[in-house]
Coordinates of C-alpha atoms in Angstrom, one line a residue:
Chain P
X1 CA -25.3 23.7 39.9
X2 CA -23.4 26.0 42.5
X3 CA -19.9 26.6 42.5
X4 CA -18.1 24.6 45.2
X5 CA -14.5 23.7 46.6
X6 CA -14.2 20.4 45.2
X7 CA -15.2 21.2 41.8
X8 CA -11.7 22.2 40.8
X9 CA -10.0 19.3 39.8
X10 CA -11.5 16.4 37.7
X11 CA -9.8 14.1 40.4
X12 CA -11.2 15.2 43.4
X13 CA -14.3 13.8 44.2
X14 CA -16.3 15.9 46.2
X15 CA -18.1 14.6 49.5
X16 CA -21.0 13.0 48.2
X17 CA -18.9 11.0 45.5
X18 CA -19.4 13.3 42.6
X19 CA -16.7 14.1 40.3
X20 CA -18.3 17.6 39.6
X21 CA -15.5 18.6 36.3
X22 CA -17.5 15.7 35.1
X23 CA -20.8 16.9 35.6
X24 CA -19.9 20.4 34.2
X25 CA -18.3 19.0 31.2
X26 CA -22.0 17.1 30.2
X27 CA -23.5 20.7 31.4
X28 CA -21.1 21.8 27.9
X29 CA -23.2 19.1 25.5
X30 CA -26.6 20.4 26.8
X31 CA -25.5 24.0 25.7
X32 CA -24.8 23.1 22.0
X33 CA -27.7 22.9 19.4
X34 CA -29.6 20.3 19.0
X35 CA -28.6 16.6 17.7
X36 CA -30.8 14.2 16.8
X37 CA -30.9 10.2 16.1
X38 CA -33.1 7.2 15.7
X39 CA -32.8 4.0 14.2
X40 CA -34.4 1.0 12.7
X41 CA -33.7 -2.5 12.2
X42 CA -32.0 -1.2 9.3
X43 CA -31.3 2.3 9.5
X44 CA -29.6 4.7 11.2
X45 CA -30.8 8.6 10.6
X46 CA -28.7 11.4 12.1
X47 CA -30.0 14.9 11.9
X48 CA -29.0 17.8 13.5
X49 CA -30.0 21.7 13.4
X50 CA -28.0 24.0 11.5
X51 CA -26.5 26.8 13.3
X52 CA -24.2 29.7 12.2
X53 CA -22.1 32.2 14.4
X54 CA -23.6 35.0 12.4
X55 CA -25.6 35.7 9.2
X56 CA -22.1 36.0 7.8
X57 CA -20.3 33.0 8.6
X58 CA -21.6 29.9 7.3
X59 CA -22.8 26.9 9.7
X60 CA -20.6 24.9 11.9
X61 CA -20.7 20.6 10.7
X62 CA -22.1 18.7 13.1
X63 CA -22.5 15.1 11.5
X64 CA -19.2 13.6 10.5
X65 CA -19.1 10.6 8.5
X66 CA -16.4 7.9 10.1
X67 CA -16.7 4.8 7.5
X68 CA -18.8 3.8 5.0
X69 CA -21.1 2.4 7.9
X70 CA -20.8 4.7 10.5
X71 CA -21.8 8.5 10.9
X72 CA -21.5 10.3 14.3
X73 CA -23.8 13.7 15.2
X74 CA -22.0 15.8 18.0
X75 CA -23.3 18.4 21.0
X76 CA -21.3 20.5 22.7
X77 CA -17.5 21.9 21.8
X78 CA -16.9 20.9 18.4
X79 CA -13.6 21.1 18.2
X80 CA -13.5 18.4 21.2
X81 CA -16.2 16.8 18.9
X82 CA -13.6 17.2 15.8
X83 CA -10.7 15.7 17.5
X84 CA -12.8 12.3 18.6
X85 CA -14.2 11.9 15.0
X86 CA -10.8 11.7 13.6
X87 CA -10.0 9.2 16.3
X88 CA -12.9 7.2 15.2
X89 CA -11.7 7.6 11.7
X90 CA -8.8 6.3 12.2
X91 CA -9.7 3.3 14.6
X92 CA -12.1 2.7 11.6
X93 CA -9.6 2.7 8.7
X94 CA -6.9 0.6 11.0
X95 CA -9.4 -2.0 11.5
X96 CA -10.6 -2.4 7.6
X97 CA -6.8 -2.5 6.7
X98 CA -6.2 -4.9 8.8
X99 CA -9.3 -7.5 8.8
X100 CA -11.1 -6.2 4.9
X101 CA -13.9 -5.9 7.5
X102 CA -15.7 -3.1 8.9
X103 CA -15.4 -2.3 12.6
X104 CA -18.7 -3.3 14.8
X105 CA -19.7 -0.2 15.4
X106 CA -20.4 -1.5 19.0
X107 CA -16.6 -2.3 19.6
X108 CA -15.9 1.4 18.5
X109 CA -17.9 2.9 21.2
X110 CA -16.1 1.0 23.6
X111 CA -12.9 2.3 22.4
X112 CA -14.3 6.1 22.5
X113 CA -16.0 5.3 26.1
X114 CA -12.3 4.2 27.4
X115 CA -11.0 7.2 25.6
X116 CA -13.4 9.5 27.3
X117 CA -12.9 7.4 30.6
X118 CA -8.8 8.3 30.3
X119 CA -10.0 11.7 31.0
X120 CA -12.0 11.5 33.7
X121 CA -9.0 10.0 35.8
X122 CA -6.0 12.5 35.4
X123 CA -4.8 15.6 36.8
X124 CA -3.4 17.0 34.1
X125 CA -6.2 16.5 31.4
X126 CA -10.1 17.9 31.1
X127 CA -13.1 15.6 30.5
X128 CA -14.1 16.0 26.4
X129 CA -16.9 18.6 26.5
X130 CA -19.0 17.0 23.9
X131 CA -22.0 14.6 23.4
X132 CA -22.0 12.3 20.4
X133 CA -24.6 10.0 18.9
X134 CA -22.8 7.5 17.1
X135 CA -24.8 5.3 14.2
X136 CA -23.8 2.2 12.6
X137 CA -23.7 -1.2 11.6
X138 CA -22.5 -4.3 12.8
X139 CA -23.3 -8.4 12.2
X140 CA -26.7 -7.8 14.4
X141 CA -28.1 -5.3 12.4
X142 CA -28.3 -1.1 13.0
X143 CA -27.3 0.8 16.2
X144 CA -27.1 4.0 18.0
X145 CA -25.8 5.0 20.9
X146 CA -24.9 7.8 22.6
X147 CA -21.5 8.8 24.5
X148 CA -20.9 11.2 27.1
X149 CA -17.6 12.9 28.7
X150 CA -18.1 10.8 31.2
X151 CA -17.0 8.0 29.8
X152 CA -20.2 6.2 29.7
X153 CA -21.9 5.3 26.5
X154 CA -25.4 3.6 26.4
X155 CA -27.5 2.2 23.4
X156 CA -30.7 4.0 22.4
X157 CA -33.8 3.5 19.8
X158 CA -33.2 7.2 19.4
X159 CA -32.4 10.2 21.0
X160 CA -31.8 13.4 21.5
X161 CA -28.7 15.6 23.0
X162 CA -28.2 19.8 23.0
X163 CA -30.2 22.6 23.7
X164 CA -34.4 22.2 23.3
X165 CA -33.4 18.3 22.9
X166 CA -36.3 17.5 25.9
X167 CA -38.5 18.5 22.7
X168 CA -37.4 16.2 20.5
X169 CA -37.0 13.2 23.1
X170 CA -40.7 14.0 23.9
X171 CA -41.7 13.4 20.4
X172 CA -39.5 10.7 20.0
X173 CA -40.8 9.2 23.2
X174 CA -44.2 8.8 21.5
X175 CA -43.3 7.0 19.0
X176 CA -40.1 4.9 19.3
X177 CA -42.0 1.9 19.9
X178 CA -42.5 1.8 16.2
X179 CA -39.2 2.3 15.0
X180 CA -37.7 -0.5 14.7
X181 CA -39.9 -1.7 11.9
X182 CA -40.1 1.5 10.6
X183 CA -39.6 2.2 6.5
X184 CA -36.1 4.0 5.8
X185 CA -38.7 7.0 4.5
X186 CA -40.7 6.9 7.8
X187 CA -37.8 7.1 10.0
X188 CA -36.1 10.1 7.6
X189 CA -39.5 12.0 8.1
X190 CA -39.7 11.5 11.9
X191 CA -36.3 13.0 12.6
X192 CA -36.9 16.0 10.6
X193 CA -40.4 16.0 12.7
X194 CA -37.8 15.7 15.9
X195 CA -35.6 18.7 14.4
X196 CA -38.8 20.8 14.3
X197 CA -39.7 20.5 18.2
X198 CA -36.2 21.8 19.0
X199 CA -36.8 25.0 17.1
X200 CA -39.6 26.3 19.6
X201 CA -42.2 27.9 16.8
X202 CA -39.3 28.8 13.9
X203 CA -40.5 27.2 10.2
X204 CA -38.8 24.7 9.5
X205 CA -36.8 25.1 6.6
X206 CA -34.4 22.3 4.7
X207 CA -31.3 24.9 4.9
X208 CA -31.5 25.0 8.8
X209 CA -31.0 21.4 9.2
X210 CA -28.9 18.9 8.1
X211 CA -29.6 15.1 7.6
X212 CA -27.9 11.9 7.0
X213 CA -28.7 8.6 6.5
X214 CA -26.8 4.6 6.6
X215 CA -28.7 1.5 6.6
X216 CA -27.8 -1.8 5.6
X217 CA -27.1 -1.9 1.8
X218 CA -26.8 1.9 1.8
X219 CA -23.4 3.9 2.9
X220 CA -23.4 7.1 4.8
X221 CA -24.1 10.0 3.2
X222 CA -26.2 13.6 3.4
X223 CA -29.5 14.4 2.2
X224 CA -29.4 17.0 -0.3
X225 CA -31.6 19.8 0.6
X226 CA -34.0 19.1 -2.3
X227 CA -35.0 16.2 -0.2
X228 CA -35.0 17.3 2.6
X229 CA -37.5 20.1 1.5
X230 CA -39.7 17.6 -0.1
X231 CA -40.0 15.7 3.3
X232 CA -40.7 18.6 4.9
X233 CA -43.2 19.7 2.3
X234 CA -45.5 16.5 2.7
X235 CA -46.2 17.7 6.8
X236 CA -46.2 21.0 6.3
X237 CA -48.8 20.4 3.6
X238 CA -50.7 18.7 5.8
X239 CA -50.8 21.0 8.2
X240 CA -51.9 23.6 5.8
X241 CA -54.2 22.0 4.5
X242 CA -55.5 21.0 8.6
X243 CA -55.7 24.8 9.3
X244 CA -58.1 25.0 6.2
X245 CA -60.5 22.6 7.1
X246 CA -60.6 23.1 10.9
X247 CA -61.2 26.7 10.6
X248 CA -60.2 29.1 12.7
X249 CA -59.7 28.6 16.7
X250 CA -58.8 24.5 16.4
X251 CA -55.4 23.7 16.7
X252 CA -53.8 22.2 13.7
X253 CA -51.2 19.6 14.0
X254 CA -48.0 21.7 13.9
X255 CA -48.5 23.1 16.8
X256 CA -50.3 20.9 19.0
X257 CA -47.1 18.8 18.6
X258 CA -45.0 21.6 20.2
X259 CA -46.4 21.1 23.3
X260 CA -43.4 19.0 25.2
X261 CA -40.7 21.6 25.8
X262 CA -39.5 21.8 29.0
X263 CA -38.2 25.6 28.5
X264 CA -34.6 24.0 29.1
X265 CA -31.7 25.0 27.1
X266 CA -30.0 28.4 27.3
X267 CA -31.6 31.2 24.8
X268 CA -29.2 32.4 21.7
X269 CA -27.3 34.7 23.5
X270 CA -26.3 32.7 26.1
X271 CA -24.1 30.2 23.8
X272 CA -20.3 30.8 24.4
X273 CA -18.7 31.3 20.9
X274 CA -17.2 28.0 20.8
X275 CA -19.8 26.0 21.7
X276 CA -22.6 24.8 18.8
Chain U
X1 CA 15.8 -17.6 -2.5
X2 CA 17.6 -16.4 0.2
X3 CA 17.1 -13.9 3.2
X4 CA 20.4 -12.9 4.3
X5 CA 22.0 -9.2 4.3
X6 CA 25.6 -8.7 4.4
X7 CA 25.8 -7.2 7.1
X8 CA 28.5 -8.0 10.4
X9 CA 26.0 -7.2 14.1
X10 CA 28.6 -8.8 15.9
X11 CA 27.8 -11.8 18.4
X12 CA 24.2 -12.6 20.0
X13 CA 25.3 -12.3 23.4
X14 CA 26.1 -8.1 23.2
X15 CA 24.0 -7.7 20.1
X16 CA 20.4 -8.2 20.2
X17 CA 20.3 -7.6 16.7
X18 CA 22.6 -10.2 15.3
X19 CA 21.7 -12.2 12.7
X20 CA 20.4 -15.6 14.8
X21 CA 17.2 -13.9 15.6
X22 CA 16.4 -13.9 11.7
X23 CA 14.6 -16.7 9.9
X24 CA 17.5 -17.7 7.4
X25 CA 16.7 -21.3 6.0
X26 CA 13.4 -23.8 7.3
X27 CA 14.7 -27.1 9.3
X28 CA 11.2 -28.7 10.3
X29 CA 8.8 -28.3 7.2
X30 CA 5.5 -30.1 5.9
X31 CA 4.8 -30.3 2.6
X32 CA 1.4 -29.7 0.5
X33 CA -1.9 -29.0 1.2
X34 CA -4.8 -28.9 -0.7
X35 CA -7.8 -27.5 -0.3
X36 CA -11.5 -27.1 -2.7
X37 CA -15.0 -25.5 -1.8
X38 CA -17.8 -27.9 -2.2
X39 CA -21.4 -27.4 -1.3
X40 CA -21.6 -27.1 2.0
X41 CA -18.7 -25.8 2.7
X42 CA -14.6 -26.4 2.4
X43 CA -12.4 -29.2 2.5
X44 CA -9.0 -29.6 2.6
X45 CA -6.2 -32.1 2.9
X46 CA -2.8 -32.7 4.4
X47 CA -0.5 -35.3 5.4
X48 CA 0.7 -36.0 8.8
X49 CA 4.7 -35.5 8.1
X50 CA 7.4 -33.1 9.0
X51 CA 10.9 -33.2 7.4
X52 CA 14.1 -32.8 8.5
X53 CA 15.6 -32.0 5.2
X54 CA 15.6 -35.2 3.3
X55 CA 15.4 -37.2 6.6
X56 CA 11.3 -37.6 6.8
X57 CA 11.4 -37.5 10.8
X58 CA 8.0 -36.6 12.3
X59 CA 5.1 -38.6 11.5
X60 CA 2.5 -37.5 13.5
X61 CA 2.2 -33.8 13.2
X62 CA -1.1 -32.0 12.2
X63 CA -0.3 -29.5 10.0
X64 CA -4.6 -28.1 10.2
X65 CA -6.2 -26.5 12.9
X66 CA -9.2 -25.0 13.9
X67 CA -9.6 -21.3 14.1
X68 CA -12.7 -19.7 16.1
X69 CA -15.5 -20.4 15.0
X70 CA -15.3 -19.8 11.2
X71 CA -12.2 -20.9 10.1
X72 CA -9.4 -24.2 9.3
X73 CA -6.1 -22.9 9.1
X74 CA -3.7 -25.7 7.0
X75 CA -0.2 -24.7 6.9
X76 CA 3.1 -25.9 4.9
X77 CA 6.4 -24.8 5.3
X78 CA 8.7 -24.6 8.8
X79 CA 6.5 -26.4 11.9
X80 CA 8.2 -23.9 14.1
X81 CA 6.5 -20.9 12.8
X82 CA 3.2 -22.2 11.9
X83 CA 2.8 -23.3 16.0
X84 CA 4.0 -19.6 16.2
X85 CA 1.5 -18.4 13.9
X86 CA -1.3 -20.6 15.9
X87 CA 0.0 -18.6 19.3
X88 CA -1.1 -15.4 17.5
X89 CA -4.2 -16.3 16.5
X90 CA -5.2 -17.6 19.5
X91 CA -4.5 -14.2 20.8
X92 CA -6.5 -12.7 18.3
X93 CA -9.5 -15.0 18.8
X94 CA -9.5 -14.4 22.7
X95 CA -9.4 -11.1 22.4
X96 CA -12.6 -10.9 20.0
X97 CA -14.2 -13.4 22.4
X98 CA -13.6 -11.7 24.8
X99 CA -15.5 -8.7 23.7
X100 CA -18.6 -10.6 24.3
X101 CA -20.8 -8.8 21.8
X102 CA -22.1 -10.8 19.0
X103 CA -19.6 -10.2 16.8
X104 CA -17.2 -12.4 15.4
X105 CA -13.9 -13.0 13.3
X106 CA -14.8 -14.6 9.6
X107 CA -12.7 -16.4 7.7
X108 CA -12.2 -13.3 5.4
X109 CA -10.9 -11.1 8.5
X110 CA -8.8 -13.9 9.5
X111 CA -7.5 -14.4 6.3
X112 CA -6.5 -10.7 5.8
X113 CA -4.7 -10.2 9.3
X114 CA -2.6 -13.2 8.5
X115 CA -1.9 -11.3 4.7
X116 CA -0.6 -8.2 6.7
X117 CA 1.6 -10.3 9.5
X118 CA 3.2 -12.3 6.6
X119 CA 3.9 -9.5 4.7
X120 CA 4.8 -7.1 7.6
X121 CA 7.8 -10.0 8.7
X122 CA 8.6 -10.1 4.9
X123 CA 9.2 -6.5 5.3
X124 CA 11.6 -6.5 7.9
X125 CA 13.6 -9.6 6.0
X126 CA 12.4 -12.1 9.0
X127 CA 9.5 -13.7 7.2
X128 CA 7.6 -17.0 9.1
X129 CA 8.1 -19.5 6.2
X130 CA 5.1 -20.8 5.7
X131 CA 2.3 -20.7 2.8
X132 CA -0.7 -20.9 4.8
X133 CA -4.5 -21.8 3.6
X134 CA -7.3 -20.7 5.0
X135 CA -10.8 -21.7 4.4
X136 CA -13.9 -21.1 6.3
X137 CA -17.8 -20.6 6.4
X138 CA -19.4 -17.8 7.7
X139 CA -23.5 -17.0 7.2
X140 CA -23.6 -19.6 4.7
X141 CA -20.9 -18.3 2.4
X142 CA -17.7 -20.2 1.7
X143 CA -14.2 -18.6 1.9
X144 CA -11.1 -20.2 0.5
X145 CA -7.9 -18.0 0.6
X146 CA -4.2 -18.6 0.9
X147 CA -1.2 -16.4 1.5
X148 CA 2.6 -17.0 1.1
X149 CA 5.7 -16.6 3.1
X150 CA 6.3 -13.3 1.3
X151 CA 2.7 -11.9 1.7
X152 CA 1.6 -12.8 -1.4
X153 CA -2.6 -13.4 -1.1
X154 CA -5.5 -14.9 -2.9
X155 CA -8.7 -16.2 -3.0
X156 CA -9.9 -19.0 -5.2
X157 CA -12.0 -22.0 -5.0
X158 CA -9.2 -24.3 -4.7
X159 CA -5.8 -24.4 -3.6
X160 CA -2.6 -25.8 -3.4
X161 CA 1.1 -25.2 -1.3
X162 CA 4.5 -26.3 -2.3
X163 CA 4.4 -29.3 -4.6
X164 CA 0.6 -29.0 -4.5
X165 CA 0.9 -26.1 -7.1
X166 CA 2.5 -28.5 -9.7
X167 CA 0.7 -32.0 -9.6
X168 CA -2.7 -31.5 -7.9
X169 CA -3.9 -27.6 -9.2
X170 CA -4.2 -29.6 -12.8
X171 CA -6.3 -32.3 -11.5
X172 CA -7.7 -29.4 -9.5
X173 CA -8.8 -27.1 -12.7
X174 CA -9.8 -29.7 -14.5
X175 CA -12.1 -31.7 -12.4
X176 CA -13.1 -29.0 -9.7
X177 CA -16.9 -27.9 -10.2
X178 CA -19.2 -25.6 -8.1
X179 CA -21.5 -28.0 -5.3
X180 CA -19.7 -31.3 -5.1
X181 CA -21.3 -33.5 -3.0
X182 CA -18.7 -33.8 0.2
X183 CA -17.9 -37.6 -1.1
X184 CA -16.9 -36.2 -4.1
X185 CA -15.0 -33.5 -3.4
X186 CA -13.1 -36.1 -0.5
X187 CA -12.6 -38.6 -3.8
X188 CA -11.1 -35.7 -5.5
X189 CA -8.5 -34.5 -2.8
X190 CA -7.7 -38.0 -2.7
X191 CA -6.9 -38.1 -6.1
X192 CA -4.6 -35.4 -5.7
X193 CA -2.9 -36.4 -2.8
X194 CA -2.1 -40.0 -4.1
X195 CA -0.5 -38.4 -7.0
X196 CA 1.6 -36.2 -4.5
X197 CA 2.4 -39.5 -2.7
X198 CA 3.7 -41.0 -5.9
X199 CA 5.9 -38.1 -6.9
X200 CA 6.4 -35.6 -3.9
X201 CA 9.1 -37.4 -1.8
X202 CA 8.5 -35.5 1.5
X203 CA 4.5 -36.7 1.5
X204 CA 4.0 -39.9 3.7
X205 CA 1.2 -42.1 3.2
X206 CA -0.8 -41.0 6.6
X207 CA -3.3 -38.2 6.1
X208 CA -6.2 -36.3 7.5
X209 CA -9.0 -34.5 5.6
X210 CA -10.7 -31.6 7.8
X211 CA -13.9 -30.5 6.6
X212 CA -15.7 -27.2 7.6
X213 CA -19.0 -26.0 7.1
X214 CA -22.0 -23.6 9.0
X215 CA -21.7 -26.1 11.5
X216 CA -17.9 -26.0 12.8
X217 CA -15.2 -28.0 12.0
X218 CA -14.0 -31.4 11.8
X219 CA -10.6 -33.0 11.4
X220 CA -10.8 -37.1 10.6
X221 CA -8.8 -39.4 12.1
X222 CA -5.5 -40.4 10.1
X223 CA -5.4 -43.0 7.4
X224 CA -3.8 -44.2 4.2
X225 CA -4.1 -44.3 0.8
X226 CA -4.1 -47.6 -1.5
X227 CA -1.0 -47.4 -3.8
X228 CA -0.5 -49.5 -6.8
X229 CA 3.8 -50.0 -7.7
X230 CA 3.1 -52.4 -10.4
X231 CA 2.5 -49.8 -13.4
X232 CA 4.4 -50.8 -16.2
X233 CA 6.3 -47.5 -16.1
X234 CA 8.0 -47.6 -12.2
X235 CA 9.5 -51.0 -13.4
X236 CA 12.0 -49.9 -15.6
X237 CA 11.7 -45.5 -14.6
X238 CA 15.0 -44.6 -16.6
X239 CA 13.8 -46.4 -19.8
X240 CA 12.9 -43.1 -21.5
X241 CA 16.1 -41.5 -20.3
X242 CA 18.6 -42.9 -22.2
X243 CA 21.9 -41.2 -21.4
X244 CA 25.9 -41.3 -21.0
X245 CA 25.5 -41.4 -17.1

């Protein structure tokens, strides 16, 4: 992307009808760390890779739970990413005062799209520079979609946003066919299989992601990390236990399954301070 | 019970504010409903009158209406303000039609955004003076719910308005069980509403009896019940009254 006089202004399209403030805003969500969701008939599983400003500092929250049956996973500036989950919040609480009901999760997403949409159409604002992957319930069963600062939102099976996320969407691209009937344990395990392609080699460890789960029947809430390490013990133990019996020279399955990145995603140093 | 303040806005013409745009006293009002789950669904029953004070002037007026999909909306109390409150739920209902998306309003949402409109006017000593019932099916459940003028809100599995509350809730808690077949839970309301045609003098003998169930709703055409004068006790009424007067 090259720098360019009509990339100034959100209103100004440029010549060949882009609206490039736009386009640099969704540049802002690919330069956060990875977020991650998929969903069943049933479920909804939101995970997302844990990443602190320093050894010091602790890590920033990514997932933010918005009702009882909705979660949201951001990308991008979180405090953008803050602000929007409180909107949500509210919209949420507003709507259950009112009706005893719980907001469609599909008629939220609307609401945040138009939201995000305001943005994109006056002078005096800037686009929201952050990604979010929205899971929830309504009266036709689980969903997950994704918004952008563009204004757009579109329904997904599961997905991906952030840096290294072209690793997970690979992965998930193999197997999202299956999903849908998928056990709430088999879906839990595959996005903490996801969160391992985006961390390029690292060992996967429960404290460097975090996970959450919703599902008809079942509220949000986080994994504790006991569980998440027990999920992550039954592949790695496999994998192990591959190495063993292949010997040496064959590929065992951890890494053959690292095979889809796309080297894109800025390196560490790269990530502006406020970003995540 | 009264809904006036003591307090001198001056004339309507200058001042929005003045005290005409408050509800002070019902003219036009209908009198009970009554309403029971049964198996399939709910039922409920009204009469086709509307008051003028003691002057029983409108005969014809339906005092139940459908709402979406879900729901039957029966309404006592001032005419004026239940056609009002039929304007804001048709708003409500467009707009979640509109959206297009597989969603819809149950009888339970319905029931709660009328709960927070009655007592939200309440509030602000302007109440819509009615005591409205709603009842509805939704994914095979039944809902039966009422709310009052002054936002008070319930749900049970049968209700009564106004005069309702005194002669038919007995009949009501005695003889209402869970599954009646719908002929008798329609013998039942008609039970009810005969005694509330013997003893509530604003009920005419012209009502309707709307059923809803998973399959929508239906209003039946009017009619009337049989009523028997000739009990020994309406030929002389004031014989246990003995008095000076």
């Amino acid at each position: 992307m090259f720098r360019n006089q009509y990339d100034t202004d959100v209103t100004t399209w440029s010549p060949t009808g882009r609206l490039f403030q736009v386009e640099y805003a969704m540049e802002a969500v690919k330069q956060g760390s990875a977020a991650i969701g998929l969903r069943s008939r049933s479920h909804v599983v939101l995970a997302c890779v844990n990443k602190a400003q320093s050894e010091l500092s602790s890590h920033q929250k990514k997932i933010f739970k918005v009702d009882d049956h909705i979660g949201v996973a951001i990308a991008g500036l979180t405090a953008d990413g803050r602000v929007l989950s409180r909107y949500m919040r509210s919209e949420a609480i507003n709507h259950s005062f009112t009706y005893e009901s719980p907001l469609p999760v599909g008629r939220l997403v609307v609401h945040l799209a138009d939201k995000a949409q305001v943005c994109t159409q006056r002078s005096w604002k800037r686009p929201y520079g952050v990604g979010l992957l929205v899971g929830g319930l309504d009266e036709s069963g689980a969903h997950l979609y994704y918004n952008c600062p563009s204004g757009n939102y579109f329904e997904y099976q599961a997905f991906a946003i952030g840096s290294r996320s072209q690793a997970a969407k690979t992965y998930l691209e193999r197997r999202f066919e299956s999903f849908g009937d998928s056990s709430r344990e088999d879906l839990i395990k595959d996005a903490i299989l996801a969160v391992r392609e985006t961390l390029q080699g690292e060992t996967l460890k429960s404290s460097l992601c975090t996970v959450s789960v919703l599902g008809v029947g079942e509220p949000f809430h986080f994994l504790d990390q006991e569980t998440i390490q027990k999920v992550i013990d039954t592949f790695e133990k496999v994998a192990e236990d591959e190495e063993v019996e292949a010997g040496d020279g064959e590929a065992a399955v951890a890494p053959a399954e690292e095979g889809g990145d796309g080297g894109a995603g800025a390196g560490d140093q790269d990530v502006a301070p406020m970003e995540m | 019970m009264t809904f006036t303040i003591p307090i001198d806005n001056g004339d309507s013409v200058k001042n929005a504010e003045a005290d005409s745009q408050r509800t002070l006293y019902p003219y036009v009002t209908g009198t009970s409903i009554v309403a029971i789950k049964y198996k399939d669904g709910v039922l409920m029953a009204s009469d086709m009158g509307g008051s003028y004070g003691s002057t029983l002037r409108y005969k014809n007026i339906e005092r139940m209406k459908a709402i979406g999909k879900h729901s039957l909306l029966g309404a006592s109390g001032e005419i004026s303000d239940f056609q009002e409150i039929l304007r804001y739920l048709d708003e409500l209902v467009l707009n979640d039609n509109m959206w297009d998306d597989g969603n819809s309003l149950g009888p339970k949402e319905v029931h709660n955004y009328l709960t927070r409109v009655m007592y939200n006017r309440r509030n602000k000593f302007n109440p819509l003076w009615n005591t409205l019932v709603l009842g509805g099916v939704k994914k095979g459940e039944s809902y039966l719910g009422m709310v009052s003028m002054i936002g008070v809100s319930f749900e049970d599995n049968h209700v009564a308005t106004g005069f309702g509350n005194h002669l038919a809730r007995p009949i009501l808690r005695d003889e209402w069980h869970a599954d009646l077949s719908f002929e008798e839970g329609v013998k039942l309301l008609e039970k009810c509403m005969r005694v509330l045609l013997y003893r509530d003098r604003s009920a005419i003998n012209k009502l309707q009896i709307a059923k809803i169930t998973e399959e929508g709703v239906t209003v039946s055409q009017p009619y009337s019940l049989k009523t028997f004068w000739e009990f020994q006790a309406f030929h002389n009424p004031t014989a246990g009254a003995q008095g000076s007067w």
